[in-house]
Coordinates of N, CA and C in Angstrom, one line a residue:
X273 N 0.8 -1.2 0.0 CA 0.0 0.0 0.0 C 0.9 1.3 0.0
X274 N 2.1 1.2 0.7 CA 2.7 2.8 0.8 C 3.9 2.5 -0.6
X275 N 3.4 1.7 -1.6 CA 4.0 1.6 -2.3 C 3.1 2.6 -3.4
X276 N 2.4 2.0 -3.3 CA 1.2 2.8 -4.3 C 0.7 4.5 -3.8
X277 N 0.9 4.7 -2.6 CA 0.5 6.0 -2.0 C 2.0 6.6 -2.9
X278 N 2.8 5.9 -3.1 CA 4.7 6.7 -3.4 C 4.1 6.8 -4.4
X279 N 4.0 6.3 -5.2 CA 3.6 6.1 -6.9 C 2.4 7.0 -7.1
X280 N 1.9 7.3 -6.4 CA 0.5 8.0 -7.0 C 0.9 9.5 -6.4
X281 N 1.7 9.4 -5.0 CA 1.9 10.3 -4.6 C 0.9 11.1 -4.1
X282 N 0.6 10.3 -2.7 CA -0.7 10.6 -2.4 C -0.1 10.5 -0.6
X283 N -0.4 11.2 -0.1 CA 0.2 11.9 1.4 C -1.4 11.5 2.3
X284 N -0.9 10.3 2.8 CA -2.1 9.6 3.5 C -1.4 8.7 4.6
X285 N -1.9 8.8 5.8 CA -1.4 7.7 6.3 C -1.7 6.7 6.6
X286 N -1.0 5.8 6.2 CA -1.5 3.9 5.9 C -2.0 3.4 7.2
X287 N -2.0 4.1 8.1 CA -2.7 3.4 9.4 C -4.4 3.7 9.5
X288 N -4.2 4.8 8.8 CA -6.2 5.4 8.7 C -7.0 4.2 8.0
X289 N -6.7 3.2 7.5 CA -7.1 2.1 6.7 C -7.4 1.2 7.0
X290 N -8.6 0.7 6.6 CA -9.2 -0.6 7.5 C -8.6 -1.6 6.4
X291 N -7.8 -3.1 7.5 CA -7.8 -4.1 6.7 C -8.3 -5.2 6.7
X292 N -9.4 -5.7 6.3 CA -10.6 -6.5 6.4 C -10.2 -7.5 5.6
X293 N -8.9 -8.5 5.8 CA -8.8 -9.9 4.8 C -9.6 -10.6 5.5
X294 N -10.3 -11.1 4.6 CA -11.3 -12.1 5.0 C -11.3 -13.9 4.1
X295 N -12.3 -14.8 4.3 CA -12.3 -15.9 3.9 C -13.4 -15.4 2.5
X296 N -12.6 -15.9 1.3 CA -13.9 -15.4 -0.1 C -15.1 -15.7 0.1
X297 N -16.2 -14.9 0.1 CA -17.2 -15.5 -0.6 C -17.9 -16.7 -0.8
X298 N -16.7 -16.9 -2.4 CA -17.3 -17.7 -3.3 C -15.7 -18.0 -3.6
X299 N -15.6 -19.6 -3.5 CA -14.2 -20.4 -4.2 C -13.5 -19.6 -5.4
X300 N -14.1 -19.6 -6.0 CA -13.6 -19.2 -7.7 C -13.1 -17.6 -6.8
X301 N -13.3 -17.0 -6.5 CA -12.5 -15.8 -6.1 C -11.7 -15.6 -5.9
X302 N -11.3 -17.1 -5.5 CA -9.6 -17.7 -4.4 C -10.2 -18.0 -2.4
X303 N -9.0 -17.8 -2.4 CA -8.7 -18.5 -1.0 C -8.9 -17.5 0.3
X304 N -8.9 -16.0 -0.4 CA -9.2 -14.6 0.8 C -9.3 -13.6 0.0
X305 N -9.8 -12.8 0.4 CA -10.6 -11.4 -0.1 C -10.7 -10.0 0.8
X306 N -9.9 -9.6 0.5 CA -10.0 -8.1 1.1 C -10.5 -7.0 0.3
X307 N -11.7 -6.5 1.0 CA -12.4 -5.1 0.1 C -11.4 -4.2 0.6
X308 N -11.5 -2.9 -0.4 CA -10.8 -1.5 -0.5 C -11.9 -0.8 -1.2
X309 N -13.3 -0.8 -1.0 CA -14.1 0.2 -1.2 C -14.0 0.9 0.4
X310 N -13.9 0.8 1.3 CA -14.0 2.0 2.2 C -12.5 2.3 2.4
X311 N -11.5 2.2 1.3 CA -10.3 3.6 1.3 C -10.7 4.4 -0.2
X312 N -11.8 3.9 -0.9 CA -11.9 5.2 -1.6 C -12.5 6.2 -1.4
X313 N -13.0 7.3 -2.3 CA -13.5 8.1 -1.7 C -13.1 9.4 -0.9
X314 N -13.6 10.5 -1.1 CA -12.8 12.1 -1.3 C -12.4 12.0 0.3
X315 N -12.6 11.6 1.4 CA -12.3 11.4 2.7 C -11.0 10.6 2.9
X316 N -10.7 9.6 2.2 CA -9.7 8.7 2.2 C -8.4 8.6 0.9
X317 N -8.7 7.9 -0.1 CA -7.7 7.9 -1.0 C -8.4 8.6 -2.6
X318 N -9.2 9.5 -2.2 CA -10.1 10.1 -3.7 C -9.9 9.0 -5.3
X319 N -9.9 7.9 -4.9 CA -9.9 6.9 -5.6 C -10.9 5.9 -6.3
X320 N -11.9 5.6 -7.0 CA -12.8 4.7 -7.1 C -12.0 3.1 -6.9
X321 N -13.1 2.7 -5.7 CA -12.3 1.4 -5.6 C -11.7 0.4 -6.3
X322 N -12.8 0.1 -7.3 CA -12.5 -0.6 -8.6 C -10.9 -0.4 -9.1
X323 N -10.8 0.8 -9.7 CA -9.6 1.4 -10.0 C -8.3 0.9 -8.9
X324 N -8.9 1.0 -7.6 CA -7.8 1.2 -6.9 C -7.5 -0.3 -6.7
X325 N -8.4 -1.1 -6.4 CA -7.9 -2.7 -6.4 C -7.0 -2.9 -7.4
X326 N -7.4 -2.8 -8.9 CA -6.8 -2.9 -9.8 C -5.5 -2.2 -9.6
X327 N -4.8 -1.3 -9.2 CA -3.5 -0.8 -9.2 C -3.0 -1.5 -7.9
X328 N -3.5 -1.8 -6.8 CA -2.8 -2.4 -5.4 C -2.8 -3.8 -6.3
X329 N -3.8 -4.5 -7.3 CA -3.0 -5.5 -7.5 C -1.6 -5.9 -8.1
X330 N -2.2 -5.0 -9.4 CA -0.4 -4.8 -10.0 C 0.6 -4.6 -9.6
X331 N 0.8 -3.7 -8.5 CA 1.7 -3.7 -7.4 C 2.3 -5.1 -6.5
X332 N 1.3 -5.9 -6.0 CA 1.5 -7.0 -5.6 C 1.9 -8.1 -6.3
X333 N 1.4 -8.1 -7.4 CA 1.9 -8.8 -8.8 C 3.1 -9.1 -8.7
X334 N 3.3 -7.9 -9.6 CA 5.0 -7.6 -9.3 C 6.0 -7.8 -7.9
X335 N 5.2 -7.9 -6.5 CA 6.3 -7.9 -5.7 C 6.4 -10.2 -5.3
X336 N 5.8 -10.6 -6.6 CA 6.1 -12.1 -6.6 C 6.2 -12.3 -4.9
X337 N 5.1 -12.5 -4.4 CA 4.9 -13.1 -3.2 C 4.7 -14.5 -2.9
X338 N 6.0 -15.5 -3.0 CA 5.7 -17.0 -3.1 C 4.4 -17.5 -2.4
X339 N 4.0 -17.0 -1.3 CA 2.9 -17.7 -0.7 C 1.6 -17.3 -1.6
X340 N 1.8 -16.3 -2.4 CA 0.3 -16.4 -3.6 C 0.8 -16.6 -4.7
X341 N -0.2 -17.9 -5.1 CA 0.0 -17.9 -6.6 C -0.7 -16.8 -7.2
X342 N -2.0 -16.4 -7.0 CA -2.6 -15.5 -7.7 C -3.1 -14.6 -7.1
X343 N -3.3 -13.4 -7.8 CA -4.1 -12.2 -7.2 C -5.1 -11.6 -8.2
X344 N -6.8 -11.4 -7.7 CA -7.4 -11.0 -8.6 C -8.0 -9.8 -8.5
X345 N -9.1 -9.2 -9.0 CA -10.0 -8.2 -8.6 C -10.8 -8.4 -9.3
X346 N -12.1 -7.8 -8.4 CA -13.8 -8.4 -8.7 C -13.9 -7.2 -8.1
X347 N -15.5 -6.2 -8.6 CA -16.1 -5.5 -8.7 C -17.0 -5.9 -7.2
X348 N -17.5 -4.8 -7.1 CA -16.9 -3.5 -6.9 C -15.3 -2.9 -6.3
X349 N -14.5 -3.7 -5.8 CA -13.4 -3.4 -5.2 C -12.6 -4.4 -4.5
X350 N -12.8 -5.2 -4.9 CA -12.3 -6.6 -3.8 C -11.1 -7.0 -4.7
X351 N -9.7 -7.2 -3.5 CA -8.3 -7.6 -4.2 C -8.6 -9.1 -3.3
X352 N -8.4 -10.3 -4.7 CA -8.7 -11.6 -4.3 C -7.1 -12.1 -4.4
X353 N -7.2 -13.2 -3.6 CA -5.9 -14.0 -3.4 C -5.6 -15.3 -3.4
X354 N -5.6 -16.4 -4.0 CA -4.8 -17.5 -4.2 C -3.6 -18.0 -3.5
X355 N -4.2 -19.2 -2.8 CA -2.2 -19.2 -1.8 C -1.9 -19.9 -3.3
X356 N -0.4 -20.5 -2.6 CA 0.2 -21.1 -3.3 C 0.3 -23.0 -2.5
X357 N -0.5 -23.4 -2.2 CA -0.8 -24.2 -1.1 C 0.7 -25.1 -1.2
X358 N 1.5 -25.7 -2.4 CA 2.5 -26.6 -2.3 C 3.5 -25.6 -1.7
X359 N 3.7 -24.5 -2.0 CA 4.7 -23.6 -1.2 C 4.6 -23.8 0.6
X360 N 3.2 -23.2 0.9 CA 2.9 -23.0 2.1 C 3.3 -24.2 2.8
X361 N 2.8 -25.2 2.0 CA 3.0 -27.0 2.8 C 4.3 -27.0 3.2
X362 N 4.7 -26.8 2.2 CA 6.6 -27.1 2.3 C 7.2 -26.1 3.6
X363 N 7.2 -24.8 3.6 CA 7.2 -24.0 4.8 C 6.5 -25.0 5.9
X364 N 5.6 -24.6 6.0 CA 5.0 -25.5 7.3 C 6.1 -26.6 7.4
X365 N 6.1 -27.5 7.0 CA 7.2 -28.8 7.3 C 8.8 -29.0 7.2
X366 N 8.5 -27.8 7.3 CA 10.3 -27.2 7.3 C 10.3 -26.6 9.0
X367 N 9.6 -25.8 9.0 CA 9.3 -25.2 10.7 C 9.1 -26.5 11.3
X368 N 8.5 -26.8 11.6 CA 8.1 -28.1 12.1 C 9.4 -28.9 12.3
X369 N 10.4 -29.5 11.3 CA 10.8 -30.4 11.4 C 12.1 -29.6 12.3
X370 N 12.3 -28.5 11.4 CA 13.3 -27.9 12.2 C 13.3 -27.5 14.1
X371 N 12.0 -27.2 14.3 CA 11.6 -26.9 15.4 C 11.7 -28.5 16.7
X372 N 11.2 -29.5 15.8 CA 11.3 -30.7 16.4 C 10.5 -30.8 17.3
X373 N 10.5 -31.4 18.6 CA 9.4 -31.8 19.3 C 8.8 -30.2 20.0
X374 N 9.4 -29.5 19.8 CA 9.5 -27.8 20.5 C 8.3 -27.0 19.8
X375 N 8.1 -27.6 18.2 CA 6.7 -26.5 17.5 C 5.8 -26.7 17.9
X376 N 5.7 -25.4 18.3 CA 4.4 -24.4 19.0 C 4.3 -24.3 20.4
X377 N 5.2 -24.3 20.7 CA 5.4 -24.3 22.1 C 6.0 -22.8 22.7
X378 N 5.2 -22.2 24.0 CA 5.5 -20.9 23.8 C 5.5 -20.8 25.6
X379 N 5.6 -19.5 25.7 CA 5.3 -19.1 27.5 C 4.3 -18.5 27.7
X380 N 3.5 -18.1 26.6 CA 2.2 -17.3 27.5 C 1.4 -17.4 28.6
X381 N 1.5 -19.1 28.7 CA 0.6 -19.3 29.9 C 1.4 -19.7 31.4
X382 N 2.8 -19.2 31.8 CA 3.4 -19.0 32.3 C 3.0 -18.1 33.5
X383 N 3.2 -18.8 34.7 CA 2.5 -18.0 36.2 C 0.8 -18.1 36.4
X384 N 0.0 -18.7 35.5 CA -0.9 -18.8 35.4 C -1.7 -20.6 35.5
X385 N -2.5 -21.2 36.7 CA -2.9 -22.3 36.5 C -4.1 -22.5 36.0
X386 N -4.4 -24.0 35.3 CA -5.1 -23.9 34.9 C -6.3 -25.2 35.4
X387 N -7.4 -25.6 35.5 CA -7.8 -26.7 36.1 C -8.9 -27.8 35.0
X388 N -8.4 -28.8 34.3 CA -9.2 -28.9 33.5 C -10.1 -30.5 34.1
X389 N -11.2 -30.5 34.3 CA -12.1 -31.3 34.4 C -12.5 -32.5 32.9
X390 N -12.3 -33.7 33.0 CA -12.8 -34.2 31.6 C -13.5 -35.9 32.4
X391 N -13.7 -36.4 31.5 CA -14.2 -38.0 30.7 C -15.4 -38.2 32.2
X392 N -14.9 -38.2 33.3 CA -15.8 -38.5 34.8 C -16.9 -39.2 34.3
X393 N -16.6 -40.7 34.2 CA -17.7 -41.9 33.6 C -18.4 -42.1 35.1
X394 N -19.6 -42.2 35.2 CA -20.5 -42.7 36.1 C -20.7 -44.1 36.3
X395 N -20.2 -44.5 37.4 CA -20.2 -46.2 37.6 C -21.4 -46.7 37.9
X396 N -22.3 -45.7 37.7 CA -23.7 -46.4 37.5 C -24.0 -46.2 36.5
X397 N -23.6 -46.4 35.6 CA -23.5 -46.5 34.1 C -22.4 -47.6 33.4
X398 N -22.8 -48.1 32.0 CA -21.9 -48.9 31.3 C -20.9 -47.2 30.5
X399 N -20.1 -47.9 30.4 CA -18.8 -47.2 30.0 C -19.3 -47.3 27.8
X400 N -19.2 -46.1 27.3 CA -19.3 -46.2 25.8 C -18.5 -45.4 25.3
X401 N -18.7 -45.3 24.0 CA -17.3 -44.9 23.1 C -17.1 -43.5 23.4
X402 N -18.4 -43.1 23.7 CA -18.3 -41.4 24.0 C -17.5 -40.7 25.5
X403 N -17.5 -42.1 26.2 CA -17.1 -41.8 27.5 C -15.0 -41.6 27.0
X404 N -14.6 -42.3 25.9 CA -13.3 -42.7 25.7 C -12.8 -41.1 24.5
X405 N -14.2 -40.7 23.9 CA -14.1 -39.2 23.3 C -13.6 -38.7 24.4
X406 N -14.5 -37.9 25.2 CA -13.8 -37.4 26.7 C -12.5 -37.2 26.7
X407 N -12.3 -38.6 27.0 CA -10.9 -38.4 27.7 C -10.0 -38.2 26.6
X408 N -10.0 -38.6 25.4 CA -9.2 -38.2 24.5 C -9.0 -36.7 24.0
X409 N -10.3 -35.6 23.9 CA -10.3 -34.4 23.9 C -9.5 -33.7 25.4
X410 N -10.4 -34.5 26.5 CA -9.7 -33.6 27.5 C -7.9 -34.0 27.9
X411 N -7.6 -35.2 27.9 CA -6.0 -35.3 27.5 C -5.5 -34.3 26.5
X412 N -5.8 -34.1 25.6 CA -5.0 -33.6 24.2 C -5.5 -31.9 24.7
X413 N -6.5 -31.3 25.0 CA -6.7 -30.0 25.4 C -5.6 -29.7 26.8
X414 N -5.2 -30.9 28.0 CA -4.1 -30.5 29.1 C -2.8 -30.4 28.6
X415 N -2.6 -31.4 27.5 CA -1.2 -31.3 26.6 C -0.9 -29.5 26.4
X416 N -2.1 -29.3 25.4 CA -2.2 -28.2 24.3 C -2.0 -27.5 25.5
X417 N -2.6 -27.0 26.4 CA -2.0 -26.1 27.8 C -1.2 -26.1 27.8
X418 N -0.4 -27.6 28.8 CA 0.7 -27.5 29.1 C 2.2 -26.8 27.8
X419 N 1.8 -27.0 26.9 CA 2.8 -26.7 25.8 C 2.8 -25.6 25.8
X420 N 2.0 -24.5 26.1 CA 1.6 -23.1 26.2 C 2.6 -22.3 27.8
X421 N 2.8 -23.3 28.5 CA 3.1 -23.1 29.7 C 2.2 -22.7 31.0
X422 N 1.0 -23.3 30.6 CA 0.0 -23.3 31.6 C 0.7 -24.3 32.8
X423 N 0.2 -24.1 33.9 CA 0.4 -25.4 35.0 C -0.9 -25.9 34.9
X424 N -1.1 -27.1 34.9 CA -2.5 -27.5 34.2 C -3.0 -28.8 35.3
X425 N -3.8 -28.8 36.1 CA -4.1 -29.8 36.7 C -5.5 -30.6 36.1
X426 N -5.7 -31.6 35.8 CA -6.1 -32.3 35.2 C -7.0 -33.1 36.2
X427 N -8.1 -33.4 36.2 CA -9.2 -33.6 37.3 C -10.2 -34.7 36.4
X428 N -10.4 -36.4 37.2 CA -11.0 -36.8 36.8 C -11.7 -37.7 37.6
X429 N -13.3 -37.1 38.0 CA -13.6 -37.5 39.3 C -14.3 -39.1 38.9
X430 N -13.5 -40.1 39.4 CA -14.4 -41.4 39.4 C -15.2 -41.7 40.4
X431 N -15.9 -42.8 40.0 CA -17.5 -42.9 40.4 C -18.5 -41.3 41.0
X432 N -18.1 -40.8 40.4 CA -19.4 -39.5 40.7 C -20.7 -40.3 39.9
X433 N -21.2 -40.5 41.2 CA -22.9 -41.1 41.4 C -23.7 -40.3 40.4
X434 N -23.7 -38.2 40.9 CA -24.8 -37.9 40.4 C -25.6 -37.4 41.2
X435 N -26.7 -36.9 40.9 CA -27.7 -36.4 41.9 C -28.1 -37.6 43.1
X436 N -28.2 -38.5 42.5 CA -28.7 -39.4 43.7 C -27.9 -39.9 44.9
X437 N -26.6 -39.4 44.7 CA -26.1 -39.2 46.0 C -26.3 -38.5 47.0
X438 N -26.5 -37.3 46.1 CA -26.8 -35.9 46.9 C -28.4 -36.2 47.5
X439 N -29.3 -37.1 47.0 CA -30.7 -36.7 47.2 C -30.3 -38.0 48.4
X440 N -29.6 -38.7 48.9 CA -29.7 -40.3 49.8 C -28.8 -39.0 50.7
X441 N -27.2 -37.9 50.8 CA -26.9 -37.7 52.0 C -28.3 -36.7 52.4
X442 N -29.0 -35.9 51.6 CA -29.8 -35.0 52.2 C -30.6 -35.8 52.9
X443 N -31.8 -37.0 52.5 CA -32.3 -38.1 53.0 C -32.0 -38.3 54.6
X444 N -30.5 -38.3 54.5 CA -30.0 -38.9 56.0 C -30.1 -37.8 56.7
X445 N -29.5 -36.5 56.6 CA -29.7 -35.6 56.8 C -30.8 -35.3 57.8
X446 N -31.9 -35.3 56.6 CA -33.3 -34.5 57.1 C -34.0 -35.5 58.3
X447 N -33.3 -37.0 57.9 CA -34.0 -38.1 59.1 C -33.3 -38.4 60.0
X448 N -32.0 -37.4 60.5 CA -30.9 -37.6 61.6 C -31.8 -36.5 62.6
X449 N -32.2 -35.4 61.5 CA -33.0 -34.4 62.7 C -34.5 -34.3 62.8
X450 N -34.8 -35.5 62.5 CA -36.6 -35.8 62.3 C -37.5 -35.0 61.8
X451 N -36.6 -34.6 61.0 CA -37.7 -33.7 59.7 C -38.3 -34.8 58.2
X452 N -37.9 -35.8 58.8 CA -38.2 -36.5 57.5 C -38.8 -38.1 58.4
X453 N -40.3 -38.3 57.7 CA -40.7 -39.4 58.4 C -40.8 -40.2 57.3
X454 N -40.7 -41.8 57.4 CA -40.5 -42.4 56.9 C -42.2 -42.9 57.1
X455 N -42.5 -43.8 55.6 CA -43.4 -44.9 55.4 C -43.8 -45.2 56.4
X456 N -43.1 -46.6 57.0 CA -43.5 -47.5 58.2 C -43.1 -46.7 59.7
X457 N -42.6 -45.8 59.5 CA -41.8 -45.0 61.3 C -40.5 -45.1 61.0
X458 N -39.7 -44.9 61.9 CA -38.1 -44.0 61.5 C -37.6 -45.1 62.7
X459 N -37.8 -46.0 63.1 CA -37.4 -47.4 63.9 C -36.6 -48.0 63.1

């Protein structure tokens, strides 16, 4: 962009600019789409958008950005974009391999604990595939923490009964202080 502000010679500052890349539309557009109808206009770049996509694309064009294969524009003002997906792959698995067991691993979550609750199958219950989902999401979500540098305590309460525990201690409860009579007498 302040390539084209040089070229046109237009005394604006590149921060006054909204950049709105987004996901296309529509496929055939490409892969992301950013409008540049609200930097035209006598307030902003006295530009018709159309026009101006068109010139920010050529610009782009020419600066051969490996990660896009292509760059288009569509009406009213939209500069469209095409990765280069075999490029990107290759990057990606280059970081990665280089990085080794270490990618994506960071300190943000450093000084900060975290307490994650998962799977807690009911032994008044048979055990099913969804009970083994659980634990697989909440395992791999304490990982993904911990890699972050969360301190992560991992919590997984077995045999939790359920309400009907709670409703048998209240039960005893209420018939330890004879607020609760029983059927046959409290004998």
């Amino acid at each position: 962009m302040s390539t084209y502000l040089a070229q046109e010679q237009i005394d604006f500052a590149i921060e006054q600019l909204p950049i709105d890349l987004r996901f296309s539309a529509q496929a055939s557009f490409g892969d992301y789409s950013m409008p540049v109808m609200p930097w035209g206009g006598k307030n902003k770049l006295a530009r018709k958008p159309l026009s101006l996509a068109e010139a920010l694309a050529t610009i782009l064009r020419n600066m051969q950005i490996p990660a896009i294969q292509e760059i288009t524009v569509t009406a009213p003002g939209f500069l469209n974009f095409r990765l280069n997906r075999p490029f990107i792959g290759q990057v990606i698995i280059e970081r990665v391999l280089d990085a080794g067991a270490d990618f994506g691993q960071n300190d943000t979550g450093v000084g900060t604990k975290i307490v994650v609750e998962h799977t807690n199958i009911n032994s008044n219950k048979a055990a099913h595939v969804g009970h083994l989902r659980n634990s697989c999401i909440g395992d791999s979500v304490v990982r993904m923490l911990r890699s972050q540098g969360y301190h992560v305590e991992a919590q997984n309460y077995i045999d939790d009964s359920g309400v009907q525990v709670a409703d048998v201690v209240m039960g005893f409860t209420l018939l330890q202080k004879g607020e609760l009579q029983l059927p046959g007498g409290n004998e």
